[in-house]
């Protein structure tokens, strides 16, 4: 549990220290209350009592009334100190738990943003969402339990036991029954409840996973008429979670009922031992008053000890659950980024790209590489087209250029700098990667464009949409650029989403623009206009463009075309050259364009 404090700011660590300190003051203040009450009973039962004892110290007073007043004042001060200490400690603990949870959430988010695509693929979306919600909430509860209950529970247990022994050694025989029974109950409960809570958190992961699948795959589920099957699947997962949670909390609540039974049993033993001692002993008024006071104090200390055990058990359960969540958070934060963040004076300036003997596989133990010995050069301002059969490695090449994955063999140079040595901010600011499946966020059209470039002006927004041919359809909406979009652009057509995504790419004014099959939903005429608009808009700034495509029409005007086959460059050249000499390119052209003459 302590490991989680390293993610918190110094301010919360200081508040945590004072919260613990004040909790100790609270425990000590309330522990002396039974002693004051016991002495008050003696003073109020007898006349001419001029001494009272607190722990091992004896104090003298002028009269019985003075003793009552002194003890009453001490009792009031102890209660006041305990109450104020408890309130202040709770205030600090609440700040630490809520602020600390926020710091952990921020740290987790920042760490996730440093991970490469390969790193993120090792984690499921459902698991990540569970870490951000349920796990951090449990850590928050664990922190407040740790700061308050973890201190006050053991303090009540240890100090309550000490004060009880100092009050009456004979009555302490009751602890010979209390401590073993409570310990046995706690051990059995921990053995049952601990693993059950662990299973409960895994069941939460499963529920989140099922929910996400049903939401994201709603169209497919409906089209295949699988609603009933998915409902049964979700119901099974939900029943499993309900069953595990029920078992955990039944065991948890049963523990407290058993503890209450043991506490009452011990009170009976205290009165039995005390009554026997009184019957067989002296019976003068002073001893009688002392006996009543001691019995009262001892019962209260016994309840404090029981309360200490209950609180300690409660916090151990809470801490156990929080520790599981801490481990799950650390599973992510301990992932070292495959591609480290680079601060360097090496910048992207012109968009001159060279691939030198680049080979890559997604898995370290793969039998063969996805791409093999890739070599090519793109000069600033040129357009490169990449085409080939499905699975030939087209998208892999541009993912390596965007550093979605770490290059394992060979070298990629941008402006004569190794891509892995270029300043990360410069690299990200100067490469716009437009994917086939656009990422459209819920919000307005304008907010989606500003997401790509927060510094863009209204003029930049309009120009970007004109370049991508999104301007016309946007202006048909009543609110135009303030038109509200649903998550993932559910209220846009495929072509509209792709044009908006291209606008997001060009509004960043990059040196390198990658269109990764991002015009597949556009008709040939619109696609040609978009390509021409990009070329004209960046004529002066020389944008280097890479177009990955399945269609010959998307790349036929490129300065250079790479034909990929089985992860290797089968040929490279212009459209007309490849039609003449490359059989694979010619076959694609014949299939799509009726001979390549259109």
Coordinates of C-alpha atoms in Angstrom, one line a residue, residues 54-502:
X54 CA -4.3 8.0 36.7
X55 CA -2.2 5.1 35.4
X56 CA 0.8 5.0 37.7
X57 CA 0.5 8.6 38.9
X58 CA -1.3 9.6 42.1
X59 CA -2.7 13.2 42.5
X60 CA -4.0 14.9 45.7
X61 CA -6.8 17.4 45.9
X62 CA -8.1 19.6 48.7
X63 CA -11.6 18.1 48.9
X64 CA -14.0 15.7 47.2
X65 CA -15.7 18.6 45.4
X66 CA -12.3 19.8 44.1
X67 CA -11.6 16.2 42.9
X68 CA -14.9 16.0 41.1
X69 CA -14.3 19.4 39.4
X70 CA -10.7 18.5 38.5
X71 CA -11.6 15.1 37.1
X72 CA -14.6 16.6 35.3
X73 CA -12.4 19.3 33.7
X74 CA -9.8 16.6 32.7
X75 CA -12.6 14.5 31.2
X76 CA -13.9 17.4 29.2
X77 CA -10.4 18.4 27.9
X78 CA -9.7 14.7 26.9
X79 CA -12.9 14.5 25.0
X80 CA -12.3 17.9 23.3
X81 CA -8.8 17.0 22.3
X82 CA -9.9 13.6 21.0
X83 CA -12.8 15.1 19.0
X84 CA -10.7 17.9 17.5
X85 CA -7.8 15.6 16.7
X86 CA -10.2 13.1 15.0
X87 CA -12.0 15.8 13.0
X88 CA -8.8 17.3 11.8
X89 CA -7.2 14.0 11.0
X90 CA -10.3 13.0 9.0
X91 CA -10.1 16.3 7.1
X92 CA -6.5 15.7 6.2
X93 CA -7.1 12.0 5.3
X94 CA -10.0 13.0 3.0
X95 CA -7.7 15.5 1.3
X96 CA -4.9 12.9 0.9
X97 CA -7.2 10.2 -0.4
X98 CA -9.1 12.3 -3.0
X99 CA -6.1 14.4 -4.0
X100 CA -3.8 11.3 -4.0
X101 CA -6.3 9.4 -6.2
X102 CA -6.3 12.4 -8.6
X103 CA -2.5 12.3 -8.7
X104 CA -2.4 8.6 -9.3
X105 CA -5.0 8.9 -12.1
X106 CA -2.9 11.7 -13.7
X107 CA 0.3 9.7 -13.4
X108 CA -1.4 6.7 -14.9
X109 CA -2.7 8.8 -17.8
X110 CA 0.7 10.4 -18.5
X111 CA 2.4 7.0 -18.3
X112 CA -0.1 5.5 -20.8
X113 CA 0.6 8.4 -23.2
X114 CA 4.3 7.5 -23.3
X115 CA 3.7 3.9 -24.2
X116 CA 4.0 2.7 -27.8
X117 CA 1.3 0.9 -29.8
X118 CA 3.0 -2.4 -28.9
X119 CA 3.0 -1.6 -25.2
X120 CA -0.7 -0.6 -25.3
X121 CA -1.7 -3.8 -27.2
X122 CA -0.6 -5.9 -24.2
X123 CA -3.4 -4.3 -22.2
X124 CA -7.1 -4.7 -23.0
X125 CA -9.3 -1.5 -23.1
X126 CA -11.6 -3.0 -20.4
X127 CA -8.6 -3.6 -18.1
X128 CA -7.4 0.0 -18.6
X129 CA -10.9 1.4 -17.8
X130 CA -11.2 -0.8 -14.7
X131 CA -7.8 0.6 -13.5
X132 CA -9.0 4.2 -14.0
X133 CA -12.3 3.7 -12.2
X134 CA -12.8 0.7 -9.8
X135 CA -9.2 0.2 -8.9
X136 CA -8.4 3.9 -8.2
X137 CA -11.7 4.2 -6.2
X138 CA -10.6 1.2 -4.1
X139 CA -7.1 2.7 -3.6
X140 CA -8.8 5.9 -2.5
X141 CA -10.8 4.0 0.1
X142 CA -7.7 2.1 1.1
X143 CA -5.7 5.3 1.7
X144 CA -8.3 6.8 4.0
X145 CA -8.6 3.5 5.9
X146 CA -4.8 3.3 6.1
X147 CA -4.4 6.8 7.5
X148 CA -7.3 6.6 10.0
X149 CA -8.3 3.1 10.8
X150 CA -4.8 1.5 10.3
X151 CA -3.5 3.7 13.1
X152 CA -6.5 3.9 15.5
X153 CA -7.3 0.2 15.2
X154 CA -3.9 -1.2 16.4
X155 CA -3.6 1.8 18.9
X156 CA -6.9 0.9 20.5
X157 CA -5.9 -2.8 20.6
X158 CA -2.5 -2.3 22.1
X159 CA -3.1 0.7 24.4
X160 CA -6.6 -0.6 25.4
X161 CA -5.0 -3.8 26.5
X162 CA -2.3 -2.0 28.4
X163 CA -4.7 0.3 30.2
X164 CA -7.0 -2.6 31.0
X165 CA -4.1 -4.5 32.6
X166 CA -3.1 -1.4 34.6
X167 CA -6.7 -1.0 35.8
X168 CA -7.2 -4.5 37.2
X169 CA -4.9 -7.4 36.7
X170 CA -7.4 -10.1 37.9
X171 CA -10.1 -9.1 35.5
X172 CA -7.5 -9.4 32.7
X173 CA -8.0 -13.1 32.7
X174 CA -10.9 -12.4 30.4
X175 CA -8.4 -11.6 27.7
X176 CA -7.2 -15.2 27.8
X177 CA -10.6 -16.0 26.1
X178 CA -11.0 -12.8 24.1
X179 CA -7.6 -12.7 22.2
X180 CA -7.5 -16.3 21.0
X181 CA -11.1 -16.3 19.9
X182 CA -10.8 -13.0 18.1
X183 CA -7.5 -14.0 16.4
X184 CA -8.9 -17.3 15.2
X185 CA -12.0 -15.6 13.8
X186 CA -9.8 -13.0 12.0
X187 CA -7.5 -15.7 10.5
X188 CA -10.4 -17.8 9.2
X189 CA -12.2 -14.8 7.8
X190 CA -9.0 -13.5 6.1
X191 CA -8.5 -17.0 4.5
X192 CA -12.0 -17.0 3.1
X193 CA -12.5 -13.3 2.2
X194 CA -9.1 -12.4 0.7
X195 CA -9.2 -14.7 -2.3
X196 CA -12.9 -13.9 -2.8
X197 CA -12.2 -10.2 -3.2
X198 CA -9.5 -11.0 -5.7
X199 CA -12.0 -13.1 -7.7
X200 CA -14.5 -10.2 -7.4
X201 CA -12.1 -7.8 -9.1
X202 CA -11.5 -10.2 -12.0
X203 CA -15.3 -10.5 -12.4
X204 CA -15.5 -6.7 -12.6
X205 CA -12.9 -6.9 -15.5
X206 CA -15.1 -9.4 -17.3
X207 CA -18.2 -7.3 -16.9
X208 CA -16.4 -4.3 -18.3
X209 CA -15.1 -6.3 -21.2
X210 CA -18.6 -7.7 -22.0
X211 CA -20.1 -4.2 -21.8
X212 CA -17.5 -2.7 -24.1
X213 CA -17.9 -5.5 -26.6
X214 CA -21.7 -5.0 -26.7
X215 CA -21.4 -1.3 -27.1
X216 CA -18.6 -1.2 -29.7
X217 CA -20.0 -4.1 -31.6
X218 CA -23.7 -3.1 -31.5
X219 CA -24.1 -2.9 -35.3
X220 CA -22.6 -6.3 -35.9
X221 CA -24.6 -7.9 -33.1
X222 CA -27.8 -6.5 -34.5
X223 CA -27.0 -7.4 -38.1
X224 CA -26.2 -11.1 -37.1
X225 CA -29.2 -11.2 -34.8
X226 CA -27.0 -12.1 -31.8
X227 CA -28.8 -9.9 -29.2
X228 CA -30.2 -12.9 -27.3
X229 CA -26.8 -14.7 -27.3
X230 CA -25.0 -11.6 -26.0
X231 CA -27.7 -11.0 -23.4
X232 CA -27.2 -14.6 -22.1
X233 CA -23.4 -14.1 -22.1
X234 CA -23.6 -10.8 -20.2
X235 CA -26.2 -12.3 -17.8
X236 CA -23.8 -15.2 -17.0
X237 CA -20.9 -12.7 -16.3
X238 CA -23.3 -10.5 -14.2
X239 CA -24.5 -13.5 -12.2
X240 CA -21.0 -14.6 -11.5
X241 CA -20.0 -11.1 -10.2
X242 CA -23.2 -11.0 -8.1
X243 CA -22.5 -14.5 -6.6
X244 CA -18.9 -13.7 -5.8
X245 CA -19.8 -10.3 -4.3
X246 CA -22.5 -11.9 -2.2
X247 CA -20.2 -14.5 -0.9
X248 CA -17.5 -11.9 0.0
X249 CA -19.9 -9.6 1.9
X250 CA -21.7 -12.4 3.7
X251 CA -18.4 -13.6 5.0
X252 CA -17.4 -10.0 5.9
X253 CA -20.6 -9.3 7.8
X254 CA -20.6 -12.7 9.5
X255 CA -17.2 -11.9 10.9
X256 CA -18.5 -8.8 12.7
X257 CA -21.5 -10.7 14.1
X258 CA -19.1 -13.3 15.5
X259 CA -16.9 -10.6 17.0
X260 CA -20.0 -9.0 18.7
X261 CA -20.9 -12.4 20.2
X262 CA -17.3 -12.9 21.5
X263 CA -17.4 -9.3 23.0
X264 CA -20.6 -10.0 24.9
X265 CA -19.3 -13.3 26.1
X266 CA -16.2 -11.6 27.5
X267 CA -18.4 -9.0 29.3
X268 CA -20.2 -11.9 31.0
X269 CA -16.8 -13.3 32.0
X270 CA -15.7 -9.9 33.4
X271 CA -18.7 -9.6 35.6
X272 CA -18.4 -13.2 36.6
X273 CA -14.7 -12.8 37.7
X274 CA -15.4 -9.4 39.2
X275 CA -18.5 -10.6 41.1
X276 CA -16.6 -13.6 42.5
X277 CA -13.7 -11.3 43.6
X278 CA -16.1 -8.9 45.3
X279 CA -18.1 -11.6 47.1
X280 CA -15.0 -13.2 48.5
X281 CA -13.2 -10.0 49.4
X282 CA -13.6 -7.0 51.7
X283 CA -16.7 -4.9 51.4
X284 CA -16.0 -1.5 52.9
X285 CA -17.5 1.5 51.0
X286 CA -14.2 2.7 49.5
X287 CA -13.5 -0.8 48.0
X288 CA -17.0 -1.0 46.8
X289 CA -16.8 2.3 45.0
X290 CA -13.3 1.4 43.6
X291 CA -14.7 -2.0 42.4
X292 CA -17.6 -0.3 40.6
X293 CA -15.2 2.2 38.9
X294 CA -12.8 -0.6 37.9
X295 CA -15.5 -2.8 36.5
X296 CA -16.8 0.2 34.5
X297 CA -13.3 1.1 33.2
X298 CA -12.4 -2.5 32.4
X299 CA -15.6 -3.1 30.4
X300 CA -14.9 0.1 28.4
X301 CA -11.3 -0.9 27.8
X302 CA -12.5 -4.4 26.7
X303 CA -14.8 -2.7 24.2
X304 CA -11.9 -0.5 23.0
X305 CA -9.8 -3.7 22.5
X306 CA -12.6 -5.4 20.6
X307 CA -13.1 -2.2 18.6
X308 CA -9.4 -2.2 17.9
X309 CA -9.6 -5.7 16.6
X310 CA -12.6 -4.9 14.4
X311 CA -11.1 -1.8 13.0
X312 CA -7.8 -3.5 12.4
X313 CA -9.6 -6.4 10.6
X314 CA -11.7 -3.9 8.6
X315 CA -8.6 -2.0 7.5
X316 CA -6.8 -5.2 6.6
X317 CA -9.6 -6.2 4.4
X318 CA -9.8 -2.8 2.8
X319 CA -6.0 -2.7 2.5
X320 CA -6.0 -6.2 1.0
X321 CA -8.5 -5.0 -1.7
X322 CA -6.6 -1.8 -2.2
X323 CA -3.3 -3.8 -2.5
X324 CA -4.8 -5.9 -5.3
X325 CA -5.7 -2.6 -7.1
X326 CA -2.3 -1.2 -6.4
X327 CA -0.7 -4.2 -8.0
X328 CA -3.0 -3.8 -11.0
X329 CA -2.0 -0.1 -11.3
X330 CA 1.7 -1.0 -11.0
X331 CA 1.3 -3.6 -13.8
X332 CA 0.8 -0.6 -16.1
X333 CA 3.2 1.9 -14.5
X334 CA 6.0 -0.7 -14.4
X335 CA 5.8 -1.1 -18.1
X336 CA 8.9 0.6 -19.5
X337 CA 8.1 2.4 -22.7
X338 CA 9.4 0.4 -25.7
X339 CA 10.2 3.7 -27.4
X340 CA 11.6 6.3 -24.9
X341 CA 10.7 10.0 -25.0
X342 CA 13.6 11.9 -26.6
X343 CA 14.8 15.4 -25.9
X344 CA 17.2 16.4 -28.6
X345 CA 18.3 19.2 -30.8
X346 CA 17.7 16.9 -33.8
X347 CA 14.6 18.3 -35.5
X348 CA 12.3 17.5 -38.5
X349 CA 12.9 20.3 -40.9
X350 CA 12.2 19.3 -44.5
X351 CA 10.6 15.9 -44.5
X352 CA 13.4 14.0 -46.4
X353 CA 12.9 10.3 -45.6
X354 CA 15.3 7.4 -46.2
X355 CA 14.6 3.7 -45.3
X356 CA 17.8 1.6 -45.0
X357 CA 17.5 -2.2 -44.9
X358 CA 14.4 -2.0 -42.6
X359 CA 13.0 -5.3 -41.4
X360 CA 10.3 -5.8 -38.8
X361 CA 8.1 -8.3 -37.1
X362 CA 5.4 -7.6 -34.5
X363 CA 6.4 -10.5 -32.3
X364 CA 10.0 -11.2 -31.1
X365 CA 9.6 -14.9 -31.7
X366 CA 8.0 -14.7 -35.1
X367 CA 9.2 -17.1 -37.7
X368 CA 9.5 -14.4 -40.4
X369 CA 9.4 -10.6 -40.7
X370 CA 6.3 -8.7 -41.8
X371 CA 8.6 -6.5 -43.9
X372 CA 12.1 -7.4 -45.1
X373 CA 15.0 -5.3 -46.3
X374 CA 13.0 -2.2 -47.2
X375 CA 15.0 0.5 -48.9
X376 CA 13.7 3.7 -50.5
X377 CA 14.1 7.5 -50.4
X378 CA 11.5 10.3 -50.5
X379 CA 12.8 13.8 -51.1
X380 CA 11.1 16.8 -49.5
X381 CA 7.8 17.7 -51.3
X382 CA 7.5 14.3 -53.1
X383 CA 4.5 12.0 -53.0
X384 CA 5.1 8.3 -52.5
X385 CA 2.4 5.7 -53.2
X386 CA 2.5 2.2 -51.6
X387 CA 0.4 -0.6 -53.0
X388 CA 0.2 -4.3 -52.7
X389 CA -2.0 -7.3 -51.7
X390 CA -3.6 -7.5 -48.2
X391 CA -1.0 -8.3 -45.6
X392 CA 2.0 -7.3 -47.6
X393 CA 3.2 -4.8 -45.0
X394 CA 1.9 -1.5 -46.4
X395 CA 0.6 -0.1 -43.1
X396 CA 3.6 -1.5 -41.2
X397 CA 6.0 0.7 -43.1
X398 CA 4.1 3.9 -42.2
X399 CA 3.5 2.8 -38.6
X400 CA 7.3 2.5 -38.2
X401 CA 7.7 6.0 -39.7
X402 CA 5.2 7.3 -37.0
X403 CA 7.2 5.3 -34.4
X404 CA 4.1 3.4 -33.4
X405 CA 6.5 0.5 -33.1
X406 CA 10.2 0.3 -32.5
X407 CA 12.5 -0.4 -35.4
X408 CA 14.4 -3.6 -34.8
X409 CA 16.5 -4.0 -37.9
X410 CA 17.8 -1.3 -40.2
X411 CA 17.5 2.4 -40.0
X412 CA 15.0 5.2 -40.8
X413 CA 16.4 8.6 -41.4
X414 CA 14.4 11.9 -41.5
X415 CA 16.4 14.9 -42.6
X416 CA 19.6 12.8 -42.2
X417 CA 18.8 12.0 -38.5
X418 CA 18.0 8.6 -37.1
X419 CA 14.3 8.6 -36.3
X420 CA 15.0 7.2 -32.9
X421 CA 17.3 10.1 -32.0
X422 CA 15.0 12.9 -33.2
X423 CA 13.3 15.1 -30.6
X424 CA 10.0 13.3 -29.9
X425 CA 7.9 16.6 -29.9
X426 CA 9.4 17.6 -33.2
X427 CA 8.7 14.2 -34.7
X428 CA 5.1 14.2 -33.5
X429 CA 4.4 17.8 -34.5
X430 CA 5.7 17.3 -38.0
X431 CA 4.1 13.9 -38.9
X432 CA 0.3 13.7 -39.4
X433 CA -0.9 10.1 -39.8
X434 CA -4.4 9.8 -41.1
X435 CA -5.7 6.3 -40.6
X436 CA -8.4 4.4 -42.5
X437 CA -10.6 4.2 -39.5
X438 CA -10.9 7.8 -38.2
X439 CA -10.9 8.8 -34.6
X440 CA -13.8 11.1 -34.2
X441 CA -14.5 12.3 -30.7
X442 CA -17.9 13.3 -29.3
X443 CA -18.2 17.1 -29.5
X444 CA -18.5 19.6 -32.4
X445 CA -16.8 19.5 -35.8
X446 CA -14.7 22.5 -34.7
X447 CA -13.6 20.9 -31.4
X448 CA -12.5 17.8 -33.3
X449 CA -10.3 19.9 -35.6
X450 CA -8.9 21.9 -32.7
X451 CA -8.1 18.6 -31.0
X452 CA -5.6 18.0 -33.8
X453 CA -4.2 21.6 -33.5
X454 CA -5.4 23.6 -30.5
X455 CA -3.6 26.8 -31.9
X456 CA -5.5 26.7 -35.2
X457 CA -7.4 29.9 -36.1
X458 CA -10.9 30.0 -37.6
X459 CA -9.3 30.6 -41.0
X460 CA -7.1 27.5 -40.5
X461 CA -10.2 25.5 -39.7
X462 CA -12.0 26.6 -42.9
X463 CA -8.9 26.1 -45.1
X464 CA -8.4 22.6 -43.7
X465 CA -12.0 21.5 -44.5
X466 CA -11.7 23.0 -48.0
X467 CA -8.6 21.0 -48.7
X468 CA -10.3 17.8 -47.5
X469 CA -13.5 18.5 -49.4
X470 CA -15.4 18.6 -46.0
X471 CA -16.4 22.3 -46.3
X472 CA -19.5 21.7 -48.4
X473 CA -21.2 19.0 -46.3
X474 CA -20.3 20.9 -43.1
X475 CA -22.0 24.0 -44.4
X476 CA -25.2 22.0 -45.0
X477 CA -25.5 21.4 -41.3
X478 CA -27.6 24.1 -39.5
X479 CA -24.9 24.9 -36.9
X480 CA -22.1 24.3 -39.5
X481 CA -18.8 23.9 -37.5
X482 CA -20.7 23.8 -34.2
X483 CA -22.6 20.7 -35.4
X484 CA -22.6 18.1 -32.7
X485 CA -20.9 14.8 -33.4
X486 CA -21.6 11.6 -31.6
X487 CA -18.7 9.4 -30.4
X488 CA -16.7 7.9 -33.2
X489 CA -18.7 10.1 -35.6
X490 CA -21.7 7.8 -35.5
X491 CA -23.9 10.5 -37.2
X492 CA -21.5 10.9 -40.2
X493 CA -21.1 8.7 -43.2
X494 CA -17.9 6.8 -43.9
X495 CA -16.8 9.4 -46.5
X496 CA -17.6 12.3 -44.3
X497 CA -15.6 10.9 -41.4
X498 CA -12.6 10.3 -43.7
X499 CA -12.7 13.8 -45.0
X500 CA -12.9 15.2 -41.5
X501 CA -10.0 13.0 -40.5
X502 CA -7.9 14.3 -43.5

